[in-house]
């Protein structure tokens, strides 16, 4: 194996993250989840070690930064000193509003609600995250379509759509990525043209 680099480790980080998701989705025992989480943590440790070797940051810096960010971004949960607040917002919507306000204050240069959504996310995850961000920002949503009554039926419908796309020489993942890009661009263009 060649020299370890951040780039050469990316595929393993993603693979380990997917293994955690699969362990959770399939309802595997807690001991297996613990092991899979350890594998993800090992990837974090390796990346931090590489950064430490070039004098950039250490694993402790990563942990301290995470703690500070959680306190800063969750004023509804933590006081500035890290102790817990006496009461918490009643609804998820209130929590999301507070979270979004803190993130906007931290990164005022980010005007586009889709900034920060990784382009490499799988199509469905990227579409769902984009629509959630758009809804919170009060942007227009694309037309909906009737869906079955259960996630099992929805999964079967999505699988059938992918099969039909494949049978017709189309790539469903690529098509969805393109549709999300068009949607994001159209919404961004409309918000740029809106009077301030």
Coordinates of N, CA and C in Angstrom, one line a residue, residues 16-185:
X16 N -16.8 3.1 5.8 CA -17.1 2.8 7.2 C -18.4 3.5 7.6
X17 N -18.6 4.7 7.1 CA -19.9 5.5 7.4 C -21.1 4.7 6.9
X18 N -21.0 4.2 5.7 CA -22.1 3.4 5.1 C -22.3 2.1 5.9
X19 N -21.2 1.5 6.5 CA -21.4 0.3 7.3 C -22.1 0.6 8.6
X20 N -21.9 1.8 9.2 CA -22.6 2.2 10.4 C -24.1 2.4 10.0
X21 N -24.4 3.0 8.9 CA -25.8 3.2 8.5 C -26.5 1.9 8.3
X22 N -25.8 0.9 7.6 CA -26.4 -0.4 7.4 C -26.6 -1.1 8.7
X23 N -25.7 -1.0 9.6 CA -25.9 -1.7 10.9 C -27.1 -1.1 11.6
X24 N -27.3 0.2 11.5 CA -28.5 0.8 12.2 C -29.8 0.4 11.4
X25 N -29.8 0.5 10.1 CA -30.9 0.2 9.3 C -31.4 -1.2 9.4
X26 N -30.4 -2.1 9.6 CA -30.8 -3.6 9.6 C -31.0 -4.0 11.1
X27 N -30.9 -3.1 12.0 CA -31.2 -3.5 13.4 C -30.2 -4.4 14.1
X28 N -28.9 -4.3 13.7 CA -27.9 -5.2 14.3 C -27.7 -4.9 15.7
X29 N -27.2 -5.9 16.5 CA -27.0 -5.7 17.9 C -26.1 -4.5 18.2
X30 N -26.2 -3.9 19.4 CA -25.5 -2.8 19.9 C -23.9 -3.0 19.8
X31 N -23.5 -4.2 20.1 CA -22.1 -4.6 20.0 C -21.5 -4.4 18.6
X32 N -22.3 -4.7 17.6 CA -21.9 -4.5 16.2 C -21.9 -3.0 15.9
X33 N -22.9 -2.3 16.4 CA -22.9 -0.8 16.1 C -21.6 -0.2 16.8
X34 N -21.3 -0.6 18.0 CA -20.2 -0.1 18.7 C -18.9 -0.3 17.9
X35 N -18.8 -1.5 17.3 CA -17.6 -1.8 16.5 C -17.5 -0.9 15.3
X36 N -18.7 -0.8 14.6 CA -18.7 0.0 13.4 C -18.4 1.5 13.7
X37 N -18.9 2.0 14.8 CA -18.6 3.4 15.2 C -17.1 3.5 15.5
X38 N -16.5 2.5 16.1 CA -15.1 2.5 16.3 C -14.3 2.6 15.0
X39 N -14.8 1.9 14.0 CA -14.1 2.0 12.7 C -14.2 3.4 12.1
X40 N -15.3 4.1 12.3 CA -15.4 5.5 11.8 C -14.5 6.3 12.6
X41 N -14.4 6.1 13.9 CA -13.5 6.9 14.7 C -12.1 6.7 14.4
X42 N -11.7 5.5 14.0 CA -10.4 5.2 13.5 C -10.0 6.1 12.3
X43 N -11.0 6.2 11.4 CA -10.7 7.0 10.2 C -10.5 8.5 10.6
X44 N -11.2 9.0 11.6 CA -11.0 10.3 12.1 C -9.7 10.5 12.7
X45 N -9.3 9.5 13.5 CA -8.0 9.5 14.1 C -6.8 9.5 13.1
X46 N -7.0 8.7 12.0 CA -6.0 8.6 11.0 C -5.8 10.0 10.3
X47 N -7.0 10.6 9.9 CA -6.9 11.9 9.3 C -6.3 12.9 10.2
X48 N -6.6 12.9 11.5 CA -6.0 13.9 12.4 C -4.5 13.6 12.6
X49 N -4.1 12.4 12.6 CA -2.7 12.0 12.7 C -1.9 12.6 11.5
X50 N -2.5 12.4 10.3 CA -1.8 12.9 9.1 C -1.7 14.4 9.2
X51 N -2.7 15.1 9.7 CA -2.7 16.5 9.8 C -1.6 16.9 10.9
X52 N -1.6 16.2 12.0 CA -0.6 16.5 13.0 C 0.8 16.3 12.5
X53 N 1.1 15.3 11.7 CA 2.4 15.1 11.1 C 2.9 16.3 10.3
X54 N 1.9 17.0 9.7 CA 2.3 18.2 8.9 C 2.1 19.5 9.7
X55 N 1.8 19.4 11.0 CA 1.7 20.5 11.8 C 0.5 21.3 11.7
X56 N -0.6 20.8 11.2 CA -1.8 21.5 10.9 C -2.7 21.5 12.2
X57 N -3.1 20.4 12.7 CA -3.9 20.3 13.9 C -3.8 18.8 14.4
X58 N -4.3 18.7 15.7 CA -4.2 17.4 16.3 C -5.7 16.8 16.5
X59 N -5.7 15.6 17.0 CA -7.0 15.0 17.3 C -7.7 15.8 18.4
X60 N -6.9 16.2 19.4 CA -7.5 17.0 20.5 C -8.1 18.3 20.0
X61 N -7.4 18.9 19.0 CA -8.0 20.1 18.4 C -9.3 19.8 17.7
X62 N -9.4 18.7 17.1 CA -10.7 18.3 16.5 C -11.8 18.2 17.5
X63 N -11.5 17.5 18.6 CA -12.4 17.3 19.7 C -12.8 18.6 20.4
X64 N -11.8 19.4 20.6 CA -12.2 20.7 21.3 C -13.0 21.6 20.3
X65 N -12.7 21.6 19.0 CA -13.4 22.4 18.1 C -14.9 21.9 18.0
X66 N -15.1 20.6 18.0 CA -16.4 20.0 18.0 C -17.2 20.4 19.2
X67 N -16.6 20.3 20.4 CA -17.3 20.7 21.6 C -17.7 22.2 21.5
X68 N -16.8 23.1 21.1 CA -17.1 24.5 21.0 C -18.2 24.8 20.0
X69 N -18.2 24.1 18.9 CA -19.2 24.2 17.8 C -20.5 23.8 18.3
X70 N -20.6 22.7 19.0 CA -21.9 22.2 19.6 C -22.5 23.2 20.5
X71 N -21.6 23.8 21.4 CA -22.1 24.8 22.4 C -22.6 26.0 21.6
X72 N -21.8 26.5 20.7 CA -22.1 27.7 19.9 C -23.3 27.6 19.1
X73 N -23.5 26.4 18.4 CA -24.6 26.2 17.5 C -25.9 25.8 18.2
X74 N -25.8 25.5 19.5 CA -27.0 25.0 20.2 C -27.3 25.8 21.4
X75 N -27.5 27.1 21.3 CA -27.7 28.0 22.4 C -29.0 27.6 23.1
X76 N -29.9 26.9 22.4 CA -31.1 26.4 23.0 C -30.9 25.2 24.0
X77 N -29.7 24.6 23.9 CA -29.3 23.5 24.8 C -28.3 23.9 25.8
X78 N -27.3 24.6 25.3 CA -26.1 24.9 26.2 C -26.0 26.4 26.4
X79 N -25.5 26.8 27.7 CA -25.1 28.1 27.9 C -23.7 28.3 27.4
X80 N -23.2 29.5 27.2 CA -21.8 29.7 26.7 C -20.7 28.9 27.4
X81 N -21.0 28.7 28.7 CA -19.9 27.9 29.5 C -20.0 26.4 29.3
X82 N -21.0 26.0 28.5 CA -21.2 24.5 28.2 C -22.1 23.8 29.1
X83 N -22.6 24.5 30.2 CA -23.6 23.9 31.0 C -25.0 23.9 30.3
X84 N -25.9 23.0 30.7 CA -27.2 22.9 30.1 C -28.1 24.0 30.5
X85 N -28.9 24.5 29.5 CA -30.0 25.5 29.7 C -31.0 24.9 30.7
X86 N -31.8 25.7 31.3 CA -32.8 25.2 32.3 C -34.0 24.7 31.5
X87 N -34.3 25.3 30.3 CA -35.4 24.8 29.5 C -35.0 24.8 28.0
X88 N -35.8 24.0 27.3 CA -35.5 23.8 25.9 C -36.7 24.2 25.0
X89 N -36.4 24.5 23.7 CA -37.5 24.8 22.8 C -38.5 23.7 22.7
X90 N -39.8 24.0 22.5 CA -40.8 23.0 22.5 C -40.9 22.2 21.2
X91 N -40.5 22.7 20.1 CA -40.7 22.0 18.8 C -39.4 21.9 18.1
X92 N -39.4 21.0 17.1 CA -38.2 20.8 16.3 C -38.1 22.0 15.4
X93 N -39.2 22.6 14.9 CA -39.1 23.8 14.1 C -38.4 24.9 14.8
X94 N -38.6 25.1 16.1 CA -38.0 26.2 16.9 C -36.5 25.9 17.0
X95 N -36.1 24.6 17.2 CA -34.7 24.2 17.2 C -34.0 24.5 15.9
X96 N -34.7 24.1 14.8 CA -34.1 24.4 13.5 C -33.9 25.9 13.2
X97 N -34.9 26.7 13.6 CA -34.8 28.1 13.4 C -33.6 28.7 14.2
X98 N -33.4 28.2 15.4 CA -32.2 28.7 16.2 C -30.9 28.3 15.6
X99 N -30.9 27.0 15.1 CA -29.7 26.4 14.5 C -29.4 27.2 13.2
X100 N -30.4 27.5 12.4 CA -30.1 28.2 11.1 C -29.7 29.6 11.4
X101 N -30.2 30.3 12.4 CA -29.8 31.6 12.8 C -28.4 31.7 13.2
X102 N -27.9 30.7 14.0 CA -26.5 30.7 14.5 C -25.6 30.4 13.3
X103 N -26.0 29.5 12.4 CA -25.2 29.2 11.2 C -25.0 30.4 10.3
X104 N -26.1 31.1 10.1 CA -26.1 32.4 9.3 C -25.2 33.4 9.9
X105 N -25.2 33.5 11.2 CA -24.3 34.5 11.9 C -22.9 34.1 11.8
X106 N -22.6 32.8 11.8 CA -21.2 32.3 11.7 C -20.7 32.5 10.3
X107 N -21.5 32.3 9.3 CA -21.1 32.3 7.9 C -22.0 33.2 7.1
X108 N -21.8 34.6 7.4 CA -22.7 35.5 6.7 C -22.5 35.5 5.2
X109 N -21.3 35.0 4.7 CA -21.1 35.0 3.3 C -21.9 34.0 2.6
X110 N -22.5 33.0 3.3 CA -23.3 32.0 2.7 C -24.7 32.6 2.6
X111 N -25.1 33.0 1.4 CA -26.4 33.5 1.2 C -27.3 32.5 0.6
X112 N -26.8 31.5 -0.1 CA -27.5 30.5 -0.8 C -27.9 29.4 0.2
X113 N -29.2 29.0 0.4 CA -29.6 28.0 1.4 C -29.0 26.6 1.1
X114 N -28.5 26.4 -0.1 CA -28.0 25.1 -0.5 C -26.5 25.0 -0.3
X115 N -25.8 26.1 0.1 CA -24.4 26.1 0.4 C -24.1 25.0 1.5
X116 N -23.1 24.3 1.3 CA -22.7 23.3 2.3 C -23.3 21.9 2.1
X117 N -24.2 21.8 1.1 CA -24.8 20.4 0.9 C -23.8 19.7 0.0
X118 N -23.1 18.7 0.4 CA -22.1 18.0 -0.4 C -22.6 17.6 -1.8
X119 N -21.9 17.9 -2.8 CA -22.3 17.5 -4.2 C -22.2 16.0 -4.3
X120 N -21.3 15.3 -3.5 CA -21.1 13.9 -3.6 C -22.2 13.1 -2.9
X121 N -23.1 13.7 -2.2 CA -24.1 12.9 -1.5 C -24.9 12.1 -2.5
X122 N -25.3 10.9 -2.2 CA -26.2 10.2 -3.1 C -27.4 11.0 -3.4
X123 N -28.0 10.8 -4.6 CA -29.0 11.6 -5.2 C -30.2 11.8 -4.3
X124 N -30.7 10.7 -3.7 CA -31.9 10.8 -2.8 C -31.6 11.6 -1.6
X125 N -30.5 11.4 -1.0 CA -30.1 12.1 0.2 C -29.9 13.6 -0.1
X126 N -29.3 13.9 -1.2 CA -29.1 15.3 -1.6 C -30.4 16.0 -2.0
X127 N -31.3 15.3 -2.6 CA -32.6 15.8 -2.9 C -33.4 16.1 -1.6
X128 N -33.4 15.2 -0.7 CA -34.1 15.4 0.5 C -33.6 16.5 1.4
X129 N -32.2 16.6 1.4 CA -31.6 17.7 2.2 C -31.9 19.1 1.5
X130 N -31.8 19.1 0.2 CA -32.1 20.3 -0.6 C -33.5 20.8 -0.3
X131 N -34.5 19.9 -0.4 CA -35.9 20.3 -0.2 C -36.1 20.7 1.3
X132 N -35.5 20.1 2.2 CA -35.6 20.5 3.6 C -35.1 21.9 3.8
X133 N -33.9 22.2 3.2 CA -33.3 23.5 3.3 C -34.2 24.6 2.7
X134 N -34.7 24.2 1.5 CA -35.6 25.2 0.7 C -36.9 25.5 1.5
X135 N -37.5 24.5 2.1 CA -38.7 24.7 2.9 C -38.4 25.6 4.1
X136 N -37.3 25.4 4.8 CA -36.9 26.2 5.9 C -36.7 27.7 5.5
X137 N -36.1 27.8 4.3 CA -35.8 29.2 3.8 C -37.0 29.8 3.1
X138 N -38.1 29.1 3.0 CA -39.3 29.7 2.4 C -39.3 29.7 0.9
X139 N -38.5 28.9 0.3 CA -38.4 28.8 -1.1 C -39.5 28.0 -1.7
X140 N -39.7 28.1 -3.0 CA -40.7 27.3 -3.7 C -40.2 25.8 -3.7
X141 N -41.2 24.9 -3.6 CA -40.9 23.5 -3.7 C -41.4 23.0 -5.0
X142 N -40.8 21.9 -5.6 CA -41.3 21.4 -6.8 C -42.6 20.7 -6.6
X143 N -43.3 20.4 -7.6 CA -44.6 19.7 -7.5 C -44.4 18.4 -6.9
X144 N -45.3 18.0 -6.0 CA -45.2 16.6 -5.4 C -46.0 15.6 -6.3
X145 N -45.9 14.4 -5.9 CA -46.6 13.3 -6.6 C -47.2 12.4 -5.6
X146 N -48.3 11.7 -5.9 CA -48.8 10.8 -4.9 C -47.8 9.7 -4.5
X147 N -47.8 9.4 -3.2 CA -46.9 8.3 -2.8 C -47.7 7.2 -2.1
X148 N -47.2 6.0 -2.0 CA -47.9 4.9 -1.3 C -48.0 5.3 0.2
X149 N -48.7 4.4 0.9 CA -49.0 4.6 2.3 C -47.8 4.2 3.2
X150 N -46.9 3.4 2.7 CA -45.8 2.9 3.6 C -44.5 3.1 2.9
X151 N -43.4 3.1 3.8 CA -42.1 3.2 3.2 C -41.7 2.0 2.4
X152 N -42.3 0.8 2.8 CA -42.0 -0.4 2.0 C -42.5 -0.2 0.6
X153 N -43.7 0.2 0.5 CA -44.3 0.5 -0.9 C -43.6 1.6 -1.6
X154 N -43.2 2.6 -0.9 CA -42.4 3.7 -1.5 C -41.1 3.1 -2.1
X155 N -40.4 2.3 -1.3 CA -39.2 1.7 -1.7 C -39.4 0.9 -3.0
X156 N -40.5 0.1 -3.0 CA -40.8 -0.7 -4.2 C -41.0 0.2 -5.4
X157 N -41.7 1.3 -5.2 CA -42.0 2.2 -6.3 C -40.7 2.8 -6.8
X158 N -39.8 3.3 -5.9 CA -38.5 3.8 -6.3 C -37.7 2.8 -7.1
X159 N -37.7 1.6 -6.6 CA -37.0 0.5 -7.3 C -37.5 0.3 -8.7
X160 N -38.9 0.3 -8.8 CA -39.5 0.1 -10.1 C -39.1 1.3 -11.1
X161 N -39.0 2.5 -10.6 CA -38.6 3.7 -11.4 C -37.2 3.5 -11.9
X162 N -36.3 3.1 -11.0 CA -34.9 2.8 -11.3 C -34.8 1.7 -12.4
X163 N -35.6 0.7 -12.2 CA -35.6 -0.4 -13.2 C -36.0 0.0 -14.5
X164 N -37.1 0.8 -14.6 CA -37.6 1.3 -15.8 C -36.6 2.3 -16.5
X165 N -36.0 3.1 -15.7 CA -34.9 4.0 -16.2 C -33.8 3.1 -16.8
X166 N -33.4 2.1 -16.1 CA -32.3 1.3 -16.6 C -32.7 0.6 -17.9
X167 N -33.9 0.1 -17.9 CA -34.4 -0.6 -19.1 C -34.5 0.3 -20.4
X168 N -34.6 1.6 -20.1 CA -34.6 2.6 -21.2 C -33.3 3.3 -21.4
X169 N -32.2 2.7 -20.8 CA -30.9 3.3 -21.0 C -30.5 4.5 -20.3
X170 N -31.3 4.8 -19.2 CA -31.1 6.0 -18.4 C -30.4 5.7 -17.1
X171 N -29.7 6.6 -16.5 CA -29.1 6.5 -15.2 C -29.9 7.3 -14.2
X172 N -30.7 6.6 -13.4 CA -31.6 7.3 -12.5 C -30.8 8.2 -11.5
X173 N -29.7 7.8 -11.0 CA -28.9 8.6 -10.1 C -28.4 9.9 -10.7
X174 N -27.9 9.7 -11.9 CA -27.4 10.9 -12.7 C -28.6 11.9 -13.0
X175 N -29.7 11.3 -13.3 CA -30.9 12.1 -13.7 C -31.4 12.9 -12.4
X176 N -31.4 12.2 -11.2 CA -31.8 12.9 -10.0 C -30.8 14.0 -9.6
X177 N -29.5 13.7 -9.7 CA -28.5 14.7 -9.4 C -28.7 15.9 -10.3
X178 N -29.0 15.7 -11.6 CA -29.2 16.8 -12.6 C -30.4 17.6 -12.2
X179 N -31.5 16.9 -11.8 CA -32.7 17.6 -11.4 C -32.5 18.4 -10.2
X180 N -31.8 17.9 -9.2 CA -31.5 18.7 -8.0 C -30.7 19.9 -8.3
X181 N -29.7 19.7 -9.2 CA -28.9 20.9 -9.6 C -29.7 22.0 -10.2
X182 N -30.6 21.6 -11.1 CA -31.5 22.5 -11.8 C -32.4 23.2 -10.8
X183 N -33.0 22.4 -9.9 CA -33.9 23.0 -8.8 C -33.1 24.0 -8.0
X184 N -31.9 23.7 -7.5 CA -31.1 24.6 -6.7 C -30.8 25.8 -7.5
X185 N -30.4 25.7 -8.7 CA -30.0 26.9 -9.6 C -31.3 27.8 -9.8

